[in-house]
Coordinates of C-alpha atoms in Angstrom, one line a residue:
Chain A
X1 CA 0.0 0.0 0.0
X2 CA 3.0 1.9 0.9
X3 CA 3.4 2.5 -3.6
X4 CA -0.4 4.3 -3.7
X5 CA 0.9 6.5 -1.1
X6 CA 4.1 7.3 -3.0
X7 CA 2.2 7.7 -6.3
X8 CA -0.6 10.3 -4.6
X9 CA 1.7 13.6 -5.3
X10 CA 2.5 13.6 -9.0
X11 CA 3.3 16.5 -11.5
X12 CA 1.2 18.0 -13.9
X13 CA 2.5 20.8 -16.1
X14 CA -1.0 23.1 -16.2
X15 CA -2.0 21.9 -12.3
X16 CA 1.6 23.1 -11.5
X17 CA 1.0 26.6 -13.4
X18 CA -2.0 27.0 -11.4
X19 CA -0.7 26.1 -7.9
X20 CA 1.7 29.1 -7.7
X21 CA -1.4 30.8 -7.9
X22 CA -4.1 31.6 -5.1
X23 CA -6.5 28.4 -6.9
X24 CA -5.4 26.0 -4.1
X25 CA -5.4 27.2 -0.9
X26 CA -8.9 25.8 -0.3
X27 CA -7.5 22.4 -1.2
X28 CA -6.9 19.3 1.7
X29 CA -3.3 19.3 2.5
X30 CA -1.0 16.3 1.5
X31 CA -0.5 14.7 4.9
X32 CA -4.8 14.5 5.4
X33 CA -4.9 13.0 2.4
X34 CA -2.0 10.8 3.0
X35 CA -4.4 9.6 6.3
X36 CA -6.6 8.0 3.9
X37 CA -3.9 6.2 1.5
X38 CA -4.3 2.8 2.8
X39 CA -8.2 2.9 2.1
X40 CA -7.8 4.3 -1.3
X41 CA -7.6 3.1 -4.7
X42 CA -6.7 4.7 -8.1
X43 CA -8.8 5.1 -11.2
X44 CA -8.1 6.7 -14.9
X45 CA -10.9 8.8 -16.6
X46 CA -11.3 10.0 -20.0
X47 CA -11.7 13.4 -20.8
X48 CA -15.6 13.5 -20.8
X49 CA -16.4 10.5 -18.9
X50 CA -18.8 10.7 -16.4
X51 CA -17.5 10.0 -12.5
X52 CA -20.8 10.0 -11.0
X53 CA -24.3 11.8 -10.6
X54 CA -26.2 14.1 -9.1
X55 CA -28.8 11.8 -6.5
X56 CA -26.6 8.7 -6.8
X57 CA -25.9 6.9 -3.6
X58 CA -22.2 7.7 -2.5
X59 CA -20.0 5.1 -1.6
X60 CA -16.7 7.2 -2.1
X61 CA -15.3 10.5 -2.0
X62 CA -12.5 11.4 -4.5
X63 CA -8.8 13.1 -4.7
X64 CA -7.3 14.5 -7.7
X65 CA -4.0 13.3 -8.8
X66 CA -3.7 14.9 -12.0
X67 CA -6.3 16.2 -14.4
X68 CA -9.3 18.3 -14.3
X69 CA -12.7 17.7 -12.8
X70 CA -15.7 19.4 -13.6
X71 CA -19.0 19.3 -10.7
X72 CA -22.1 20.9 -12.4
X73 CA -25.9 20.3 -12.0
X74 CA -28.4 20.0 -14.5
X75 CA -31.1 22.3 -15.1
X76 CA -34.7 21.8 -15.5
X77 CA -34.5 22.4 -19.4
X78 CA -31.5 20.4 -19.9
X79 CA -28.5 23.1 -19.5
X80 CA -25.5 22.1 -17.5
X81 CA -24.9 25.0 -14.5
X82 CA -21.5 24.7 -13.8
X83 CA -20.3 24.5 -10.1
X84 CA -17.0 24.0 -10.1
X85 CA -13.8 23.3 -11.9
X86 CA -11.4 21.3 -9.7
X87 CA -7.6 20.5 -10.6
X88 CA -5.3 18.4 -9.2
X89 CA -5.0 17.8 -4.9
X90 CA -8.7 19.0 -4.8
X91 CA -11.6 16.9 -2.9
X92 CA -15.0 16.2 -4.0
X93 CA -17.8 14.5 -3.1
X94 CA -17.2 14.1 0.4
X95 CA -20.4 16.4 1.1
X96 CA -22.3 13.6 -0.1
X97 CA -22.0 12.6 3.5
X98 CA -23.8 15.2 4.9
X99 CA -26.7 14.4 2.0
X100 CA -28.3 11.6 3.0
X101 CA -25.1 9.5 1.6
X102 CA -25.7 10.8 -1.9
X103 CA -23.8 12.8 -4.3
X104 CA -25.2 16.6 -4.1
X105 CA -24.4 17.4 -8.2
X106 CA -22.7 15.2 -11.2
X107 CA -19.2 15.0 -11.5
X108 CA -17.2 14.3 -14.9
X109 CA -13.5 14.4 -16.4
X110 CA -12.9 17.4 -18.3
X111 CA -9.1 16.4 -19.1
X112 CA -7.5 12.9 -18.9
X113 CA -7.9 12.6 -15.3
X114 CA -6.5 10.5 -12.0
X115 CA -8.6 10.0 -9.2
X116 CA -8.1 8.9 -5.5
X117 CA -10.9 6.9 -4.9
X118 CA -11.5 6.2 -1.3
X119 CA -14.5 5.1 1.0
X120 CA -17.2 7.5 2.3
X121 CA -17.1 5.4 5.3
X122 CA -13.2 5.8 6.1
X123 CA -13.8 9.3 5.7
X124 CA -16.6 9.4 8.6
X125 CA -14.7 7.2 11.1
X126 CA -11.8 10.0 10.5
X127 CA -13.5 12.6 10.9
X128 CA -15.1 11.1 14.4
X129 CA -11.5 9.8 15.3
X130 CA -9.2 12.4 14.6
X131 CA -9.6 15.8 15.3
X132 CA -6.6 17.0 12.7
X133 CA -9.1 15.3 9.6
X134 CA -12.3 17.4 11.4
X135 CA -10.0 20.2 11.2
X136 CA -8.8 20.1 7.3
X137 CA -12.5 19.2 6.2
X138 CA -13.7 22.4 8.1
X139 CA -11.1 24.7 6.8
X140 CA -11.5 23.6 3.0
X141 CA -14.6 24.0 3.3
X142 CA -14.5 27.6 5.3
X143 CA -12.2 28.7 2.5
X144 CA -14.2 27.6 -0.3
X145 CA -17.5 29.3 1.2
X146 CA -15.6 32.1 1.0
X147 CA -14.6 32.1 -2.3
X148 CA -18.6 31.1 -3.4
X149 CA -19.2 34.6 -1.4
X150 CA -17.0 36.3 -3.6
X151 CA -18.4 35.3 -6.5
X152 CA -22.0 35.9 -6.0
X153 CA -20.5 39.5 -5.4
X154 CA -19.1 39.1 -8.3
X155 CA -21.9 38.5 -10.3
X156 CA -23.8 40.6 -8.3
X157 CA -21.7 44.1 -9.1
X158 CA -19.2 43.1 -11.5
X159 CA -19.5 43.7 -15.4
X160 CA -18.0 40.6 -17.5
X161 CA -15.0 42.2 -18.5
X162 CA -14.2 42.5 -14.8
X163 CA -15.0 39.2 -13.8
X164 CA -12.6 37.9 -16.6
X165 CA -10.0 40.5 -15.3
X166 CA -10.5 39.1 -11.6
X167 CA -9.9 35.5 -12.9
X168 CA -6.7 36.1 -14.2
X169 CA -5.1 38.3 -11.5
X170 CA -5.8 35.4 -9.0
X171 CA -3.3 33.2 -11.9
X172 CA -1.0 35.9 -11.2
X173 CA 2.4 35.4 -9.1
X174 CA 1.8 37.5 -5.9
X175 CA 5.7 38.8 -5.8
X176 CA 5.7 40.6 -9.3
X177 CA 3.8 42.9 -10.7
X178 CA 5.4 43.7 -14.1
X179 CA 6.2 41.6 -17.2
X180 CA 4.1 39.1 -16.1
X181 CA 3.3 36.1 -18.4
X182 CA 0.6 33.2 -17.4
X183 CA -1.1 30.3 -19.0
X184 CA -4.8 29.6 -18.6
X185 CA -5.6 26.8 -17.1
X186 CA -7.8 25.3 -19.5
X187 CA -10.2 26.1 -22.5
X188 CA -11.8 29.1 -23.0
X189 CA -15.3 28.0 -23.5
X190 CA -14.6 26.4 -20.1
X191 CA -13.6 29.3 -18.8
X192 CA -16.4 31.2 -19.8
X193 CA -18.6 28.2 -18.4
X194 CA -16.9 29.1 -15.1
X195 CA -17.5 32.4 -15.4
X196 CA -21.0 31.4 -15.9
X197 CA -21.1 33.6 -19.4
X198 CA -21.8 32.8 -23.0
X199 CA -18.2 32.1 -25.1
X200 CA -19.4 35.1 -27.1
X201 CA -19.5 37.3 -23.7
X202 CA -15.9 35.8 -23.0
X203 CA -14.4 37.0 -26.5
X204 CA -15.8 40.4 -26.1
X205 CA -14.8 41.2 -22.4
X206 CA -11.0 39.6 -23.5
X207 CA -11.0 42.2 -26.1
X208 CA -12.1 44.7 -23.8
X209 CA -9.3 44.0 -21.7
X210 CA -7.0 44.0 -24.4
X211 CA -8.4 47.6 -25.5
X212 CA -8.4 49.0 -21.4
X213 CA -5.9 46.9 -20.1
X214 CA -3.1 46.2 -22.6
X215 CA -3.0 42.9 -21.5
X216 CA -1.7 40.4 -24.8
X217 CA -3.8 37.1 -25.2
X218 CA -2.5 34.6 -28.0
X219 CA -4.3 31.1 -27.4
X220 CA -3.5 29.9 -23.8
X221 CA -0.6 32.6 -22.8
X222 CA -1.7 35.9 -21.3
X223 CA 1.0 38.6 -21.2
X224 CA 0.7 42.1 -18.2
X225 CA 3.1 44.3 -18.9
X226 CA 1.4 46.5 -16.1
X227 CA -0.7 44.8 -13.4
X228 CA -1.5 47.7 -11.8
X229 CA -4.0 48.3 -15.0
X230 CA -5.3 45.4 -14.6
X231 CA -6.5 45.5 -11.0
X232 CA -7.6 48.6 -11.3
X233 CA -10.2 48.4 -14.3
X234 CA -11.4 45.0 -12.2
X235 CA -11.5 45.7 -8.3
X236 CA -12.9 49.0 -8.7
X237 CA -16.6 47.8 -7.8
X238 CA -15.6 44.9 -5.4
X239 CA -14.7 44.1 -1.7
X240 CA -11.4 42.9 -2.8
X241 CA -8.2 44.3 -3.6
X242 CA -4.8 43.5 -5.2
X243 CA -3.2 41.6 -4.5
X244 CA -5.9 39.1 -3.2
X245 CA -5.8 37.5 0.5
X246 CA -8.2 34.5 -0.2
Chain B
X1 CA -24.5 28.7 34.0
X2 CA -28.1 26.8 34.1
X3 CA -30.0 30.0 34.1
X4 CA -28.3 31.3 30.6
X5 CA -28.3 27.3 29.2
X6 CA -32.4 27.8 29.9
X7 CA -32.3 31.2 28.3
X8 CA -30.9 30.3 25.0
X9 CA -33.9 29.3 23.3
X10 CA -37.0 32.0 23.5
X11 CA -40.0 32.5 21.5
X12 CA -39.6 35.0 18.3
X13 CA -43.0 35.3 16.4
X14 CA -40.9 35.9 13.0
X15 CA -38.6 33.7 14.3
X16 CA -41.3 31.0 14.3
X17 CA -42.5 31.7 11.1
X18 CA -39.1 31.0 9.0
X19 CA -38.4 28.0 11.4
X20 CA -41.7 26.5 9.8
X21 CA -39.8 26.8 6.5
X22 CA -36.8 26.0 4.5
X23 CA -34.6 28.4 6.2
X24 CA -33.2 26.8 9.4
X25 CA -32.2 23.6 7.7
X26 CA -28.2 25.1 8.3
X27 CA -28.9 25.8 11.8
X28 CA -26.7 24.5 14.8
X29 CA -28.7 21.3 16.6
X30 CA -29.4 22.9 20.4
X31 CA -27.5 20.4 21.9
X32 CA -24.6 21.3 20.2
X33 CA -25.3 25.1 21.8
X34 CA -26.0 23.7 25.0
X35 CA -22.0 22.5 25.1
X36 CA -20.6 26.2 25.3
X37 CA -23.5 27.1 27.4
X38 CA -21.0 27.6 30.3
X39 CA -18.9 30.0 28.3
X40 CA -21.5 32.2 26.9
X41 CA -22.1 35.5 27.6
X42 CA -25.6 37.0 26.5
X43 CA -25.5 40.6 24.4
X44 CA -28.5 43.1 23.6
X45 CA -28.0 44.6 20.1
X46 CA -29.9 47.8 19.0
X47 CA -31.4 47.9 15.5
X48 CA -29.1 49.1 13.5
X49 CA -26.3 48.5 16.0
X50 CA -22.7 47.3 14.5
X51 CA -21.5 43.7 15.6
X52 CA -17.9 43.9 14.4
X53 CA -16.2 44.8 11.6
X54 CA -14.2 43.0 8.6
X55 CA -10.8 42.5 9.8
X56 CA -11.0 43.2 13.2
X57 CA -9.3 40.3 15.8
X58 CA -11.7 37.9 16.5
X59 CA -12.2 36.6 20.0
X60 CA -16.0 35.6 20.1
X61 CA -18.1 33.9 17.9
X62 CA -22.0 34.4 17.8
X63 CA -25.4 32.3 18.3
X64 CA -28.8 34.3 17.5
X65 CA -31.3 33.9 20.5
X66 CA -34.1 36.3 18.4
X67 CA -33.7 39.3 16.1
X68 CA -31.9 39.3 12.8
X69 CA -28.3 39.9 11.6
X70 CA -26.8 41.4 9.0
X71 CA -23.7 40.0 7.3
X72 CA -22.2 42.3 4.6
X73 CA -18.6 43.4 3.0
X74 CA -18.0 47.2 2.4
X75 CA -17.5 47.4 -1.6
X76 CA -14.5 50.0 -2.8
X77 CA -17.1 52.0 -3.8
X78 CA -18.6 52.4 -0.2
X79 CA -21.6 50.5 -1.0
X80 CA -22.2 47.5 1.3
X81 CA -22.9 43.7 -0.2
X82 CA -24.9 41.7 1.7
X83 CA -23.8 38.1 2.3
X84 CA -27.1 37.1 4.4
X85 CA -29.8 37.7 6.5
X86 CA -29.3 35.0 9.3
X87 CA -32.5 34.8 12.2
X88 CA -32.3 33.0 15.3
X89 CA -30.5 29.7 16.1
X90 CA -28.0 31.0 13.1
X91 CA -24.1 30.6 14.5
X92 CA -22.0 33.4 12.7
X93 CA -18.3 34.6 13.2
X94 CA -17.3 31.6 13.2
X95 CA -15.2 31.1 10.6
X96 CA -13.0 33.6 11.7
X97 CA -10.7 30.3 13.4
X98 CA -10.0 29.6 9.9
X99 CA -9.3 33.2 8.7
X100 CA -6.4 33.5 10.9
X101 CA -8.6 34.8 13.9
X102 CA -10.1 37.8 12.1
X103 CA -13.5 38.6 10.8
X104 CA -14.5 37.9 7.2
X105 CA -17.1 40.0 7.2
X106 CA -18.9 42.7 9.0
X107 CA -21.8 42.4 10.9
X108 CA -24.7 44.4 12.2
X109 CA -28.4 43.7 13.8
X110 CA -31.2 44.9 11.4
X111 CA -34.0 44.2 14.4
X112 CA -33.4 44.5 18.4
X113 CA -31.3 41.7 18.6
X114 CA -30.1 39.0 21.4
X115 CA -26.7 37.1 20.9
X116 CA -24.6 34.1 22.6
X117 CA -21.1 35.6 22.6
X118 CA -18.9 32.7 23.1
X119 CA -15.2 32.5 22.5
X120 CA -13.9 31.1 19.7
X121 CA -11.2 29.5 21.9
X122 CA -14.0 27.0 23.3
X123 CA -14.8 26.6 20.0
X124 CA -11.6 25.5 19.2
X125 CA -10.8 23.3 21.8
X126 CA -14.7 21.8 21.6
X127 CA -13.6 20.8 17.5
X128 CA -10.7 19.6 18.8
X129 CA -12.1 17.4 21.6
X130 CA -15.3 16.5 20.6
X131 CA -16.0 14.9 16.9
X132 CA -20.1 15.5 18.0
X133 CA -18.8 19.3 17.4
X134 CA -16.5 18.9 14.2
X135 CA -19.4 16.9 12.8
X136 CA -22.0 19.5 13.3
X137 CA -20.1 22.4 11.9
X138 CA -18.7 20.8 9.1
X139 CA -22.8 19.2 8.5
X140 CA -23.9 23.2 9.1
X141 CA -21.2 24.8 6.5
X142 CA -21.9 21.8 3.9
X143 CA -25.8 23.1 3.6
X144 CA -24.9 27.0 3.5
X145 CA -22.4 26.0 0.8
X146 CA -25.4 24.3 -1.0
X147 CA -26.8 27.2 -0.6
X148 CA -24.7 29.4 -2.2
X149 CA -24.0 27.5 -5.0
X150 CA -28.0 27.5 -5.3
X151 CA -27.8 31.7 -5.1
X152 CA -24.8 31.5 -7.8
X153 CA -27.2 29.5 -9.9
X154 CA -30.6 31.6 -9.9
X155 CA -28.1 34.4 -10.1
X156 CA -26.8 33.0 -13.3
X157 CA -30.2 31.5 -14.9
X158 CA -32.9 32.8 -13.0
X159 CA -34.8 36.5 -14.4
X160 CA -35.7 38.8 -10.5
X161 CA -39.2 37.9 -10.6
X162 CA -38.3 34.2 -10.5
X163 CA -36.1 35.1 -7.9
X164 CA -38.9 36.8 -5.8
X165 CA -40.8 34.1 -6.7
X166 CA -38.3 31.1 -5.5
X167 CA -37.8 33.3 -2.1
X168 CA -41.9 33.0 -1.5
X169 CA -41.6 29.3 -2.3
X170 CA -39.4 28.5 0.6
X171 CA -41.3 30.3 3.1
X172 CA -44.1 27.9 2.2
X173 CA -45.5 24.9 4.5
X174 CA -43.8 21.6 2.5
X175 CA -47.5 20.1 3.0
X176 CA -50.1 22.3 1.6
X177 CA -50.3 23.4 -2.2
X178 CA -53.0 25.1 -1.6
X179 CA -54.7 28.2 0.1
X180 CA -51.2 29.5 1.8
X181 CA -50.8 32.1 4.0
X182 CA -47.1 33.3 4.5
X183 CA -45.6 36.6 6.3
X184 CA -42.3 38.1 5.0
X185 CA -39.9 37.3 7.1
X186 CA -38.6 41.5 7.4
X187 CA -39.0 44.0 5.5
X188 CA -39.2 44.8 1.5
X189 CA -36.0 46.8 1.1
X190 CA -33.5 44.2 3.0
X191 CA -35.0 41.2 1.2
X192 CA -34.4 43.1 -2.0
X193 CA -30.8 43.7 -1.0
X194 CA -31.0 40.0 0.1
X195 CA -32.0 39.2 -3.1
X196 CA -28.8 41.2 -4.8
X197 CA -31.5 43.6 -6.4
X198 CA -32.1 47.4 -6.4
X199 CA -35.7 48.4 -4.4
X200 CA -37.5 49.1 -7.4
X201 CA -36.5 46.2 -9.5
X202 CA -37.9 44.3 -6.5
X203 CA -41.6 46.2 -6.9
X204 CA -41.6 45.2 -10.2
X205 CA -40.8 41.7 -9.8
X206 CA -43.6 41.5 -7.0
X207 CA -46.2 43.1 -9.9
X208 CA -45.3 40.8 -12.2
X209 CA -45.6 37.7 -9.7
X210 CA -49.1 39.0 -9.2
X211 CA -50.1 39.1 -12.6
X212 CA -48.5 35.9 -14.1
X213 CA -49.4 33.6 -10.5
X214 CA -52.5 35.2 -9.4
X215 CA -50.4 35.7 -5.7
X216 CA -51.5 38.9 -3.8
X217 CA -49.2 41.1 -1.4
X218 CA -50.7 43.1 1.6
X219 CA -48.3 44.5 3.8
X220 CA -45.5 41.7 4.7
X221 CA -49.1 39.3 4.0
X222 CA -48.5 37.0 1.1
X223 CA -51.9 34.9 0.0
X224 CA -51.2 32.0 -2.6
X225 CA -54.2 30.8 -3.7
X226 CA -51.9 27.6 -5.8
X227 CA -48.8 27.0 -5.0
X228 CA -48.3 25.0 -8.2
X229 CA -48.8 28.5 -10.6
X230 CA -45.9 30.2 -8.7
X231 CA -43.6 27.1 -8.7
X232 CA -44.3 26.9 -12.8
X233 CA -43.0 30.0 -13.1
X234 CA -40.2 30.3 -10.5
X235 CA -38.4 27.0 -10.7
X236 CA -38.5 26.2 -14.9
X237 CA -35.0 27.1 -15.6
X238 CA -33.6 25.9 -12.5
X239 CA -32.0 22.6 -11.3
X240 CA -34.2 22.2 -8.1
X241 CA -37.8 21.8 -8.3
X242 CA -40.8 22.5 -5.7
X243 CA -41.2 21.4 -2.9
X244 CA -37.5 21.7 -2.7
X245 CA -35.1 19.2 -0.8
X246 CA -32.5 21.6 0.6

């Protein structure tokens, strides 16, 4: 069992872009996870294969190893309403056990993806046994309240150009604020999913942003010369400022 | 101590009404209050009277015996966004343990209000000690997650008088469909901002509820006449349906 726990931490070139950034500070840290290693089992997905769905009785929760997850619910006319895009050393499903032991939206591989895959019941006897698992579930979950709260401010007062703005300074190293140059994370028309606006709304506010901003976008590498631009034309309206604390 | 653990849980006629509902599904179990009875301290809050502020060191957390509170971040613009409206038997504060012990947001009572001020060191050591604790919190922060993500959803997908609408719906009795009398839980303007819209675009959303579902409006009195004409209307476009689950 001892080779699952050295194979949980793996390398991923786009999951490594985005963890100098502020993405993963609501994730479950290594030596948690590391609790559960003996319990858990590794599975491959697809890119577009379904891990499981919304009202389906929750035997596991699951880690990310590498890859890209996306949690989403389905509407009442057939439209996917995107949750959540989770990369690698993220949790989900493990709210499932607070739901009656089922899973509280669908879940499905957006990338070739690597999954954890351990018992829902390992996680409750942790979570009654050791204070330190109580502790890392509460915090995750603290954080990523948090960061829900910020966005339904952000959809609340933002306008799209902003909220596009707002997603890339948090890809942003903290320490520099010139000459920058990031890679986004994954596709646009996700992205825009995420942002919870039409790919048409996405292209516009990115040339927006171009126009206001400066900022250079050719496919998946974003060039700042100037950050301060940046944060300015997006944090105006918000509770948040530049660099970002959550 | 017995005398305050026998004051913590008093008769609020509003109160009442919204425990009937939907609304107190997130709530802390009493018995899970009853633990830091010996460490509380009851407050009187004024109407209008501030709480604490974003920021500020946190030594207390906060349990609502009656009245209402305000949670809300101060925008850059001076303008404050509400987080929520929490009533009675509604723990807040307390996620400053995992903010590194400082408020996340302000706070302020909107009604003559009475609190449990309890240290967040007891609340520390309780999580620590006592899994019954960890358990609850973590069960109390999973559903106001849901929550939210339901907020970002009708935020994204929902038009305001569906909104208006869905807020009416889960003030409703689960077991009648017919004949319902509810009362607004407070008043227009603060479930407007609730709601994340401006006063007037509130008014109009309550006009056209009353001509598309046949509901009328007296006052904070709301007659519906069939419940299954407002649920039509609110819930198409959204993932949950009536009578909701969460």
């Amino acid at each position: 069992m001892t080779s699952i726990r050295s194979k949980i931490f793996v390398n991923n070139t786009k999951a490594a872009d985005l963890s100098k950034s502020n993405q993963l500070l609501h994730s479950i840290p290594e030596e948690i996870i590391n609790m559960f290693a003996n319990s858990a089992n590794i599975k491959f997905y697809q890119k577009g294969q379904s891990i499981y769905f919304e009202e389906e009785d929750a035997e596991f929760f699951y880690f990310i190893k590498s890859g890209l997850v996306k949690l989403f619910h389905q509407t009442m006319d057939g439209d996917e309403s995107i949750i959540d895009i989770l990369t690698h050393k993220h949790v989900f499903g493990e709210d499932a056990i607070f739901n009656n032991d089922t899973y509280e939206n669908s879940s499905e591989a957006v990338e070739d993806t690597e999954l954890l895959i351990i018992p829902t019941s390992v996680l409750k006897e942790q979570i009654n046994s050791n204070p330190k698992v109580a502790l890392a579930m509460l915090s995750s979950m603290s954080k990523r309240r948090k960061m829900q709260e910020r966005e339904i401010e952000h959809l609340t007062i933002q306008n799209a150009p902003q909220r596009v703005g707002c997603f890339l300074l948090r890809l942003c190293p903290k320490n520099k604020d010139k000459n920058i140059v990031i890679n986004l994370p994954y596709d646009k028309t996700l992205i825009a999913a995420r942002l919870r606006m039409k790919p048409e709304t996405f292209s516009r506010s990115i040339n927006t942003l171009r126009q206001v901003t400066k900022i250079r976008i050719r496919g998946s590498r974003v060039e700042i010369d100037n950050i301060q631009q940046l944060s300015d034309f997006s944090c105006g309206t918000c509770s948040s400022t530049y660099p970002y604390k959550d």
